[in-house]
XYZ file of C-alpha atoms in Angstrom:
651
model
C 8.083 -9.422 43.245
C 4.905 -7.547 42.446
C 2.797 -8.255 39.225
C 1.086 -5.495 37.890
C -1.997 -6.915 35.914
C -3.717 -5.062 33.124
C -6.804 -4.307 35.234
C -4.542 -2.670 37.877
C -4.408 -5.419 40.572
C -1.296 -6.589 41.666
C -0.154 -9.975 42.838
C 2.957 -10.501 44.898
C 4.925 -13.823 44.874
C 8.292 -15.478 46.405
C 9.835 -16.951 43.830
C 10.499 -16.634 40.122
C 7.114 -17.999 37.672
C 6.660 -18.285 34.279
C 3.777 -16.397 32.773
C 1.310 -19.390 32.123
C 1.638 -20.957 35.756
C 0.641 -16.832 36.805
C -1.738 -16.800 34.138
C -2.616 -20.297 35.921
C -3.389 -18.307 39.445
C -5.222 -16.378 38.038
C -8.017 -18.781 36.748
C -8.214 -21.537 34.990
C -10.257 -20.411 32.207
C -7.788 -17.794 31.563
C -4.726 -20.165 31.369
C -7.041 -22.078 28.851
C -7.153 -19.230 26.864
C -3.608 -17.596 26.921
C -1.636 -17.588 23.809
C 1.153 -15.008 24.724
C 1.532 -11.970 26.869
C 3.400 -8.804 27.144
C 5.632 -7.915 29.913
C 6.190 -4.078 30.198
C 4.820 -3.513 26.621
C 7.286 -6.557 24.993
C 5.298 -9.547 23.343
C 6.475 -12.483 25.403
C 6.213 -16.476 25.360
C 3.956 -17.797 28.372
C 7.199 -19.955 29.036
C 8.722 -17.015 29.903
C 10.315 -16.554 33.780
C 9.549 -13.719 35.559
C 11.306 -12.592 38.529
C 11.024 -9.380 39.326
C 8.699 -6.066 39.378
C 6.573 -5.655 35.749
C 3.484 -5.065 34.040
C 1.506 -8.161 33.163
C -1.058 -9.031 30.191
C -2.471 -11.842 29.258
C -3.008 -12.111 25.520
C -5.911 -14.053 24.202
C -7.418 -14.801 21.089
C -9.052 -11.590 21.448
C -6.078 -9.672 21.057
C -4.016 -9.135 18.018
C -0.963 -10.404 19.926
C -2.646 -13.815 21.052
C -3.689 -14.115 17.624
C -0.648 -13.784 15.697
C 1.057 -16.587 18.186
C -2.098 -18.838 17.295
C -1.206 -18.177 13.694
C 2.762 -18.585 13.808
C 2.128 -21.961 15.802
C -0.156 -22.826 12.745
C 3.246 -21.829 10.216
C 5.012 -24.400 12.617
C 2.539 -27.146 12.304
C 2.489 -26.295 8.618
C 6.182 -26.719 8.868
C 5.936 -30.222 10.324
C 2.889 -31.512 7.864
C 5.345 -30.628 5.080
C 8.220 -32.614 6.419
C 5.785 -35.690 6.524
C 4.537 -35.623 3.402
C 7.422 -34.193 1.541
C 11.053 -35.083 3.276
C 13.107 -33.546 0.303
C 11.350 -30.172 1.561
C 13.770 -27.602 3.051
C 12.665 -25.193 5.812
C 13.288 -21.413 5.958
C 10.876 -18.885 8.053
C 7.675 -18.964 8.509
C 6.039 -16.009 10.390
C 2.909 -14.704 10.620
C 0.944 -11.825 9.256
C -2.022 -9.558 9.045
C -4.346 -12.180 7.773
C -2.296 -14.928 8.842
C 0.845 -16.544 8.293
C 3.479 -18.136 5.751
C 6.331 -20.304 4.984
C 8.759 -20.961 2.395
C 10.129 -24.461 1.354
C 12.889 -25.317 -0.966
C 10.924 -27.188 -3.070
C 9.098 -27.956 -5.900
C 5.473 -26.145 -6.366
C 2.531 -27.005 -4.947
C -0.344 -27.707 -6.289
C -4.380 -27.849 -4.769
C -4.215 -31.384 -4.389
C -0.831 -30.737 -2.205
C -2.449 -28.269 -0.246
C -5.672 -30.209 0.757
C -3.407 -32.843 1.780
C -1.441 -30.863 3.945
C -4.753 -29.655 5.768
C -5.857 -33.064 6.472
C -2.211 -33.651 7.951
C -2.294 -30.396 9.975
C -5.330 -31.692 11.668
C -4.328 -35.406 12.366
C -1.193 -33.091 13.607
C -3.553 -30.964 15.871
C -5.179 -33.870 17.133
C -2.147 -35.337 18.559
C -2.174 -32.360 20.731
C 1.512 -32.421 20.982
C 2.735 -29.610 23.546
C 5.813 -27.143 22.259
C 8.668 -27.234 24.484
C 11.106 -24.557 24.294
C 14.705 -24.975 24.286
C 17.902 -23.167 23.137
C 22.041 -23.928 22.341
C 24.771 -22.677 21.711
C 25.627 -21.420 18.776
C 28.275 -24.143 17.542
C 25.854 -26.885 18.615
C 22.771 -25.280 17.379
C 24.515 -25.187 13.686
C 25.409 -28.919 14.313
C 21.888 -29.885 15.386
C 20.518 -28.109 12.089
C 23.158 -29.286 9.853
C 22.729 -33.339 10.947
C 18.948 -32.405 9.776
C 20.042 -31.348 6.095
C 18.672 -27.744 6.874
C 21.322 -25.253 5.112
C 18.891 -22.273 5.469
C 18.508 -22.830 9.240
C 22.303 -22.917 9.735
C 22.342 -20.001 7.347
C 20.138 -17.628 10.241
C 21.797 -19.126 13.002
C 25.171 -18.102 11.319
C 23.807 -14.493 11.064
C 22.157 -13.974 14.625
C 24.257 -11.518 16.502
C 27.029 -12.932 18.453
C 25.226 -12.587 21.876
C 22.159 -13.538 20.757
C 19.572 -16.543 21.902
C 19.095 -19.670 19.681
C 16.339 -20.713 20.647
C 13.997 -24.027 19.253
C 10.619 -24.999 19.369
C 9.727 -29.167 19.738
C 6.290 -30.368 18.924
C 6.761 -34.212 19.599
C 9.615 -35.027 17.022
C 10.002 -32.025 15.246
C 11.439 -29.132 15.907
C 12.067 -25.523 14.194
C 14.615 -22.525 14.756
C 12.118 -19.803 16.322
C 11.933 -16.577 18.819
C 8.724 -17.590 19.192
C 5.750 -16.574 20.864
C 3.994 -19.775 20.357
C 0.957 -21.442 22.369
C 1.624 -23.984 24.339
C 0.068 -27.109 22.503
C -1.116 -27.755 18.743
C -4.136 -28.583 20.381
C -4.859 -24.624 20.141
C -5.344 -23.984 16.829
C -9.351 -24.744 16.573
C -9.862 -22.969 12.985
C -7.327 -22.716 10.038
C -7.244 -23.386 6.037
C -4.435 -23.322 3.462
C -4.886 -20.277 0.871
C -2.327 -20.736 -1.807
C 1.314 -20.922 -2.763
C 3.509 -18.735 -4.780
C 7.038 -18.405 -5.467
C 9.432 -16.137 -3.141
C 12.714 -15.213 -3.005
C 15.302 -16.282 -0.381
C 15.193 -13.283 1.955
C 13.278 -11.108 -0.548
C 16.454 -11.061 -3.179
C 15.376 -12.209 -6.623
C 19.152 -13.397 -6.954
C 19.283 -15.861 -4.384
C 17.158 -19.614 -4.379
C 13.903 -19.264 -6.032
C 10.964 -21.034 -3.247
C 7.302 -22.109 -2.622
C 5.641 -19.986 0.031
C 2.681 -21.162 1.119
C -0.286 -18.828 2.351
C -3.090 -19.485 5.249
C -4.822 -18.544 7.820
C -5.968 -19.263 11.194
C -8.693 -17.888 13.821
C -9.731 -19.131 17.146
C -13.489 -19.940 15.934
C -14.849 -21.695 12.630
C -17.001 -18.795 12.403
C -13.954 -16.455 12.205
C -12.585 -18.383 9.519
C -15.511 -18.162 7.571
C -16.213 -14.875 7.858
C -12.184 -14.407 7.077
C -12.673 -16.574 3.704
C -15.767 -14.447 2.706
C -14.076 -11.004 3.024
C -11.149 -13.069 0.827
C -13.616 -13.734 -2.038
C -14.749 -10.625 -1.887
C -10.793 -9.432 -2.075
C -10.449 -11.519 -5.007
C -13.868 -9.953 -7.011
C -12.582 -6.820 -5.991
C -8.573 -7.235 -7.012
C -7.701 -4.296 -9.106
C -5.047 -7.019 -11.125
C -7.576 -9.308 -12.242
C -10.754 -6.897 -12.105
C -8.839 -3.695 -14.204
C -8.112 -6.144 -16.717
C -12.034 -7.669 -16.893
C -12.916 -3.950 -17.647
C -10.518 -3.382 -20.199
C -8.647 -0.381 -18.655
C -5.437 -2.286 -18.957
C -2.659 -4.979 -20.198
C 0.550 -6.538 -19.732
C 2.570 -8.052 -21.921
C 5.773 -10.354 -21.368
C 8.064 -8.779 -24.074
C 7.446 -5.610 -23.128
C 8.544 -6.066 -19.640
C 7.288 -6.924 -15.757
C 5.878 -3.650 -14.096
C 5.040 -1.544 -17.433
C 1.567 -1.809 -17.509
C -0.234 -0.475 -21.181
C -3.566 1.334 -20.630
C -6.169 0.784 -22.937
C -8.675 3.759 -24.125
C -10.683 3.077 -21.005
C -8.257 3.273 -18.590
C -6.354 6.217 -20.157
C -9.389 7.954 -20.452
C -9.715 7.281 -16.549
C -6.340 8.775 -15.722
C -6.770 11.953 -18.341
C -10.308 12.996 -15.936
C -8.282 12.408 -12.812
C -5.118 14.398 -14.606
C -7.200 17.030 -16.135
C -8.827 17.379 -12.580
C -5.571 17.587 -10.153
C -4.194 20.002 -12.614
C -6.925 22.400 -13.128
C -7.383 21.952 -9.184
C -3.391 23.158 -8.543
C -3.190 25.693 -11.317
C -6.165 27.401 -10.775
C -7.139 26.832 -7.207
C -3.911 26.287 -4.807
C -1.514 29.221 -7.201
C 0.984 25.924 -8.680
C 2.652 26.716 -11.348
C 3.235 24.119 -13.725
C 6.969 22.719 -14.952
C 8.045 20.083 -17.557
C 11.554 18.369 -17.270
C 13.155 15.570 -18.829
C 13.171 12.331 -17.729
C 16.541 11.382 -17.587
C 19.960 13.676 -16.447
C 23.753 13.404 -16.216
C 24.509 11.490 -13.336
C 26.330 14.822 -12.149
C 22.980 15.919 -11.275
C 21.812 12.644 -8.792
C 25.046 13.195 -7.327
C 24.379 16.506 -6.183
C 21.114 15.771 -4.544
C 22.280 12.728 -2.877
C 20.449 9.980 -4.913
C 23.898 8.697 -6.576
C 25.074 7.538 -3.182
C 21.910 6.365 -1.809
C 19.203 5.228 -4.369
C 21.490 4.598 -7.140
C 20.652 0.860 -6.943
C 16.822 2.056 -7.248
C 17.948 3.597 -10.680
C 17.578 2.793 -13.977
C 21.739 3.649 -14.904
C 22.865 3.637 -18.733
C 26.993 3.621 -19.118
C 29.730 3.112 -17.025
C 31.422 5.251 -15.046
C 34.716 3.691 -15.536
C 34.668 3.099 -19.226
C 32.144 6.215 -20.137
C 32.634 9.856 -20.297
C 28.887 10.390 -19.607
C 26.748 8.163 -17.446
C 22.630 9.198 -17.240
C 19.795 7.494 -15.400
C 16.008 7.891 -15.800
C 15.143 9.865 -12.735
C 13.051 8.753 -10.087
C 12.196 11.548 -8.441
C 11.564 15.553 -10.294
C 12.896 17.281 -7.094
C 16.380 18.426 -8.459
C 14.860 19.357 -11.791
C 12.386 21.716 -10.259
C 15.481 23.170 -7.932
C 17.111 24.586 -11.542
C 13.722 25.921 -12.609
C 14.237 27.528 -9.096
C 17.684 28.773 -10.203
C 17.109 30.094 -13.445
C 16.347 33.599 -12.578
C 17.539 35.578 -9.049
C 14.317 35.613 -6.449
C 13.279 37.882 -4.027
C 11.865 37.490 -0.516
C 8.354 38.642 -2.293
C 8.619 35.858 -4.901
C 8.268 33.085 -2.739
C 6.686 31.201 -2.153
C 7.349 29.249 -5.367
C 4.899 26.301 -6.204
C 6.085 24.150 -9.072
C 4.028 21.129 -9.641
C 4.603 18.479 -12.906
C 2.795 15.850 -13.893
C 5.997 13.158 -13.877
C 6.461 10.141 -15.713
C 9.359 8.598 -13.314
C 11.677 5.416 -12.864
C 12.397 3.196 -10.771
C 14.422 -0.133 -10.355
C 12.018 -2.366 -8.442
C 13.056 -6.004 -7.772
C 10.611 -8.544 -9.742
C 9.332 -9.976 -6.434
C 7.890 -6.423 -5.554
C 5.900 -5.500 -8.126
C 2.233 -5.917 -8.436
C -0.447 -5.134 -10.811
C -0.422 -1.458 -10.595
C 0.699 -0.537 -7.029
C 4.277 -1.486 -7.632
C 5.324 -0.631 -11.301
C 8.992 0.363 -12.382
C 7.366 3.573 -14.836
C 4.462 5.927 -12.989
C 3.295 8.880 -13.142
C 2.608 10.926 -10.213
C 1.610 14.538 -9.328
C 4.390 15.941 -8.147
C 5.243 19.061 -6.350
C 7.945 21.047 -4.798
C 7.334 24.538 -3.082
C 10.270 26.674 -2.546
C 9.307 28.516 0.371
C 10.904 31.096 3.739
C 11.039 29.667 6.493
C 8.608 31.349 8.058
C 6.156 30.276 5.353
C 7.014 26.910 6.188
C 4.360 26.107 8.721
C 1.529 27.231 6.672
C 2.547 25.847 3.582
C 2.793 22.379 4.901
C -0.913 22.998 6.494
C -1.722 23.865 2.902
C -0.361 20.364 1.725
C -2.408 18.422 4.016
C -5.359 20.299 3.420
C -5.274 19.746 -0.599
C -3.837 16.098 -0.030
C -7.473 15.782 2.180
C -9.181 17.381 -0.019
C -8.075 15.224 -3.226
C -9.391 12.029 -0.874
C -12.770 13.240 0.320
C -13.659 13.787 -3.628
C -12.427 10.310 -4.389
C -14.352 9.241 -1.850
C -11.495 7.597 0.003
C -10.782 9.747 2.862
C -12.291 6.789 5.533
C -9.486 4.524 4.413
C -6.624 6.410 5.224
C -3.672 6.518 7.645
C -1.289 9.261 8.695
C 2.415 8.312 9.422
C 5.461 10.436 10.664
C 7.753 8.699 8.987
C 11.355 9.837 11.039
C 14.770 8.553 10.528
C 16.383 6.403 12.645
C 19.727 7.706 14.737
C 20.746 4.547 14.794
C 21.418 4.282 10.869
C 23.647 7.926 10.229
C 24.822 6.766 7.247
C 21.672 6.541 5.290
C 20.657 10.191 5.746
C 22.178 13.404 5.059
C 22.201 16.445 7.369
C 22.723 16.931 11.541
C 20.798 15.122 14.552
C 19.504 18.772 15.391
C 18.165 19.468 12.478
C 16.362 16.236 12.295
C 14.777 16.465 15.716
C 13.331 20.104 14.936
C 12.057 18.970 11.954
C 10.578 16.276 13.367
C 8.962 18.882 16.221
C 7.133 21.097 13.751
C 5.881 18.247 11.956
C 4.427 16.728 15.425
C 3.142 20.151 16.053
C 1.364 20.903 13.020
C 0.051 17.262 13.021
C -1.526 17.626 16.045
C -2.851 21.258 15.720
C -5.167 20.125 13.013
C -6.017 16.679 15.265
C -4.755 14.423 12.304
C -3.876 11.338 14.499
C -0.524 9.608 13.009
C 1.647 7.011 14.361
C 5.142 7.578 14.567
C 7.553 4.998 12.048
C 11.288 5.115 12.669
C 13.856 5.053 9.502
C 10.954 5.493 7.137
C 12.075 8.799 6.406
C 13.706 9.826 2.971
C 17.486 10.722 3.598
C 17.233 13.969 2.778
C 14.029 14.978 5.535
C 10.933 13.217 7.148
C 7.690 12.795 5.803
C 4.039 12.756 6.515
C 3.353 9.077 4.608
C -0.652 9.009 3.839
C -1.308 5.176 3.226
C -4.145 2.735 2.624
C -4.075 -0.741 2.127
C -5.153 -3.177 -0.756
C -8.373 -5.528 -0.613
C -5.096 -8.156 1.057
C -4.458 -6.300 3.708
C -0.895 -4.641 2.470
C -0.348 -1.368 3.279
C 1.314 1.390 0.374
C 2.112 4.819 0.345
C -1.012 7.123 -1.501
C 0.390 10.377 -0.901
C 3.508 11.913 0.674
C 4.433 15.457 2.015
C 7.892 15.864 3.360
C 10.235 18.364 4.872
C 13.174 19.927 3.497
C 15.167 21.507 5.317
C 19.163 19.916 4.027
C 18.930 20.230 -0.186
C 18.430 24.048 -0.301
C 22.302 24.112 0.310
C 23.448 21.097 -1.250
C 22.078 22.823 -4.984
C 23.149 26.765 -3.716
C 19.645 27.479 -4.144
C 18.602 31.529 -2.197
C 16.551 34.351 -2.756
C 17.243 37.986 -1.282
C 15.639 38.434 1.696
C 14.411 42.090 2.466
C 17.942 43.689 3.587
C 19.351 42.421 0.500
C 21.229 38.941 2.108
C 20.953 35.468 0.050
C 19.096 33.002 2.879
C 18.450 29.516 1.891
C 15.214 28.335 1.165
C 13.299 25.668 2.510
C 11.764 22.668 0.282
C 8.260 20.630 0.765
C 8.068 17.796 -1.426
C 4.663 16.943 -1.857
C 1.634 14.559 -4.034
C -1.427 15.964 -3.905
C -3.155 12.459 -5.454
C -0.159 10.311 -5.513
C 0.878 8.453 -8.460
C -1.934 8.116 -11.379
C -1.345 3.775 -11.344
C -1.269 3.178 -7.615
C -4.315 5.746 -7.335
C -6.066 4.050 -9.921
C -5.965 0.085 -8.443
C -7.091 1.796 -4.863
C -10.508 2.948 -6.567
C -10.890 -0.312 -8.563
C -10.625 -1.925 -5.118
C -12.701 0.847 -3.589
C -15.177 0.524 -5.814
C -15.460 -2.481 -7.052
C -15.087 -0.816 -10.552
C -18.156 0.963 -10.149
C -16.727 4.153 -9.904
C -17.859 7.484 -9.242
C -19.747 9.067 -12.685
C -17.166 11.793 -12.972
C -14.442 9.270 -13.303
C -16.050 6.448 -15.470
C -14.288 6.122 -18.780
C -18.635 5.096 -20.379
C -20.623 7.499 -18.289
C -24.337 6.633 -20.004
C -25.081 4.422 -22.590
C -27.738 4.192 -24.900
C -29.589 1.663 -25.794
C -32.264 1.484 -29.016
C -34.984 -0.722 -28.914
C -34.483 -1.542 -32.348
C -32.767 -0.547 -35.461
C -35.814 1.786 -36.353
C -34.347 4.349 -33.174
C -30.970 4.136 -33.900
C -30.742 7.470 -35.676
C -32.175 8.966 -32.130
C -30.073 7.085 -30.456
C -27.308 8.598 -32.139
C -28.317 12.394 -31.752
C -28.543 11.508 -27.734
C -25.158 10.576 -27.784
C -24.266 13.531 -29.791
C -26.331 15.871 -27.126
C -24.484 14.025 -24.837
C -21.185 14.572 -26.057
C -21.738 18.126 -26.609
C -21.621 18.797 -22.643
C -18.554 17.101 -22.385
C -20.539 13.778 -20.881
C -19.350 10.263 -22.498
C -21.580 8.522 -24.369
C -22.250 5.292 -26.331
C -24.629 3.252 -28.610
C -25.248 -0.219 -28.312
C -26.887 -0.951 -31.822
C -26.628 -4.701 -31.528
C -29.322 -6.621 -32.855
C -29.926 -7.649 -29.451
C -32.486 -7.850 -27.546
C -33.450 -4.804 -24.680
C -32.993 -7.071 -21.892
C -29.753 -8.556 -23.337
C -28.406 -5.195 -23.545
C -29.160 -3.996 -19.906
C -27.517 -7.181 -18.817
C -24.389 -6.265 -20.728
C -24.276 -2.574 -19.608
C -24.983 -3.494 -15.730
C -21.933 -5.935 -16.590
C -19.534 -2.668 -17.811
C -20.688 -1.026 -14.573
C -22.046 1.561 -16.649
C -23.846 4.757 -13.912
C -26.806 5.294 -17.037
C -28.128 3.265 -19.688
C -30.827 5.327 -21.940
C -33.724 3.446 -23.339
C -35.026 5.097 -26.828
C -37.717 3.695 -28.579
C -40.995 5.247 -30.450
C -42.224 7.283 -27.397
C -39.352 8.503 -26.621
C -38.447 9.813 -30.408
C -41.692 11.702 -30.471
C -41.689 13.231 -27.354
C -37.843 14.212 -26.911
C -37.398 11.914 -23.634
C -34.952 8.778 -22.759
C -36.067 6.226 -20.255
C -33.551 6.371 -17.389
C -32.040 3.683 -15.690
C -29.137 3.909 -13.264
C -26.977 1.739 -10.850
C -27.702 3.541 -8.035
C -31.665 4.121 -8.145
C -32.384 1.573 -10.957
C -35.645 2.501 -13.125
C -35.623 6.320 -12.762
C -38.088 6.649 -15.228
C -39.029 8.812 -18.350
C -37.435 12.470 -18.401
C -36.961 15.129 -21.051
C -33.513 14.461 -22.329
C -32.495 18.343 -21.434
C -33.239 17.189 -17.740
C -31.213 14.224 -17.791
C -28.397 16.413 -19.476
C -28.937 19.118 -16.750
C -28.714 16.535 -14.022
C -25.741 14.302 -15.254
C -23.683 17.356 -15.956
C -24.066 18.992 -12.685
C -23.251 15.346 -10.686
C -19.829 15.176 -12.976
C -19.131 18.768 -11.935
C -19.792 18.290 -8.360
C -18.026 14.891 -9.172
C -20.839 13.487 -6.601
C -20.527 9.963 -5.557
C -23.778 8.621 -5.512
C -23.829 5.625 -2.449
C -27.696 4.542 -2.573
C -26.201 2.226 -5.053
C -29.145 -0.703 -5.865
C -28.270 -4.596 -5.261
C -27.924 -5.973 -8.024
């Protein structure tokens, strides 16, 4: 057989060989460093035996797949340590993830002291250096094997596997776990690891099932890489919007109100209002949108027409019982069908299109409690939602316009470098999830590929991530912990106009179905605010700050002048406050720095006498004395242009 290696060279063997033996044949150093491999592009365990021609790439810790194998093996070592110290714990699953690994256990909550003890036990297991051996069992034997070990969750996993699935196990000494791999050859391959936290999780992510305890950890090939990761995690904790946003008095949550229903304080509300006014003016004055205002709920009849009742009902808040109530209502999870009836309110000519409707829409989605976090996933949220009803010949250019608007918003917010673009496609193997014919889906997806390629926007394709009525471009970003969320969506819809009997009159007097673009310009205000908090660690660009200037009188004698300065700033639409406390000026400056206020204006005798202000900023430190009119002109221009000053002073 011929084995083509990553560098293009070819190895020939007269008989079958394991990947590990091939790595050893290439060099002992490669075999020692090998973590797993890719065979014809698919990840494979080092124990896999090759018996035919293929392309082979040996993965080390420098490769994403190799690092994942290290972390996956670390999760098994964690499971062994838990069984050693807490024999009554029941095993569930323990995968590698982007930032490390986790393992879920049916057990009482783990304390930090427990994690420290588990780390010590893991080090003993690693030091022993047990080899990991893979073996398989027939279904009945596999079930009996795990029943005898008292592992009911493993039994359930085996029972749910397809009839023809290979049921494989890995042993490391006396410890055995159900697993498909891949794994390192020995536990000694784990060079540096850390257990970082524990939390509650649900079995299979379902809140109606057992409550488990999840232990998170991470692993790297060197202590230096591990320390760098832990430093990044400390920075992530510092930037975490769920902590920082509360510390900055931007939002809060209350148990008696409910999970996923944040309360915005005056400061947080002011930030959202600045973003909202900017977006609404931008859409209406510069991009030709017409604003609508539609109900927050509707009868189930509306959602049955759109298809949401069949495809999305579980994610909706429904009032009433279809069997017992004459009318059943639901809070809206989207605005599109409402805006369709705005379009249908009057007959449209081909000359009236495109109709660009936009609405600052409050939406409701019944998210699972285990999925909610801070402002990134909530049950009530407000979105910059829009729908463009267009002629088919206008579709491509209008879609490009939606992309251009989204890119402009990202650039203005200063986050354009943080996003990735995804073409979210349908899954032809899961037809019942979607409406429409395959040829419509394939044609639509190709149009979107052509647009992205023409605009030279890099993107990846995600199968099965489309909405039930059309493919979309999702613009995604990661939070400080590496979890990816969709920030902006632009969707191509060639199907729903038929279901709502939408049409326009063409130049021949015929009725023609329009196409529809579903889009957001900036996305969800709550999620965007969370993103901005973490991006800037609370030190926002001046234009979006809830407090842009704090005036600091040196003593009570200059309180009146400080108030006059504040009034002048407010007349110019600059958000300013005065710190009139009987504190020393050094204390007031430190307090303003901690509050992350962009500008401090210190006023005393000379400033009052000459109409000056002494300016200190986050960006340049002490900027010296300036006439008030000069400072006003500078800050108003900074706010008007939405400048992002990046030369921030390190404090």
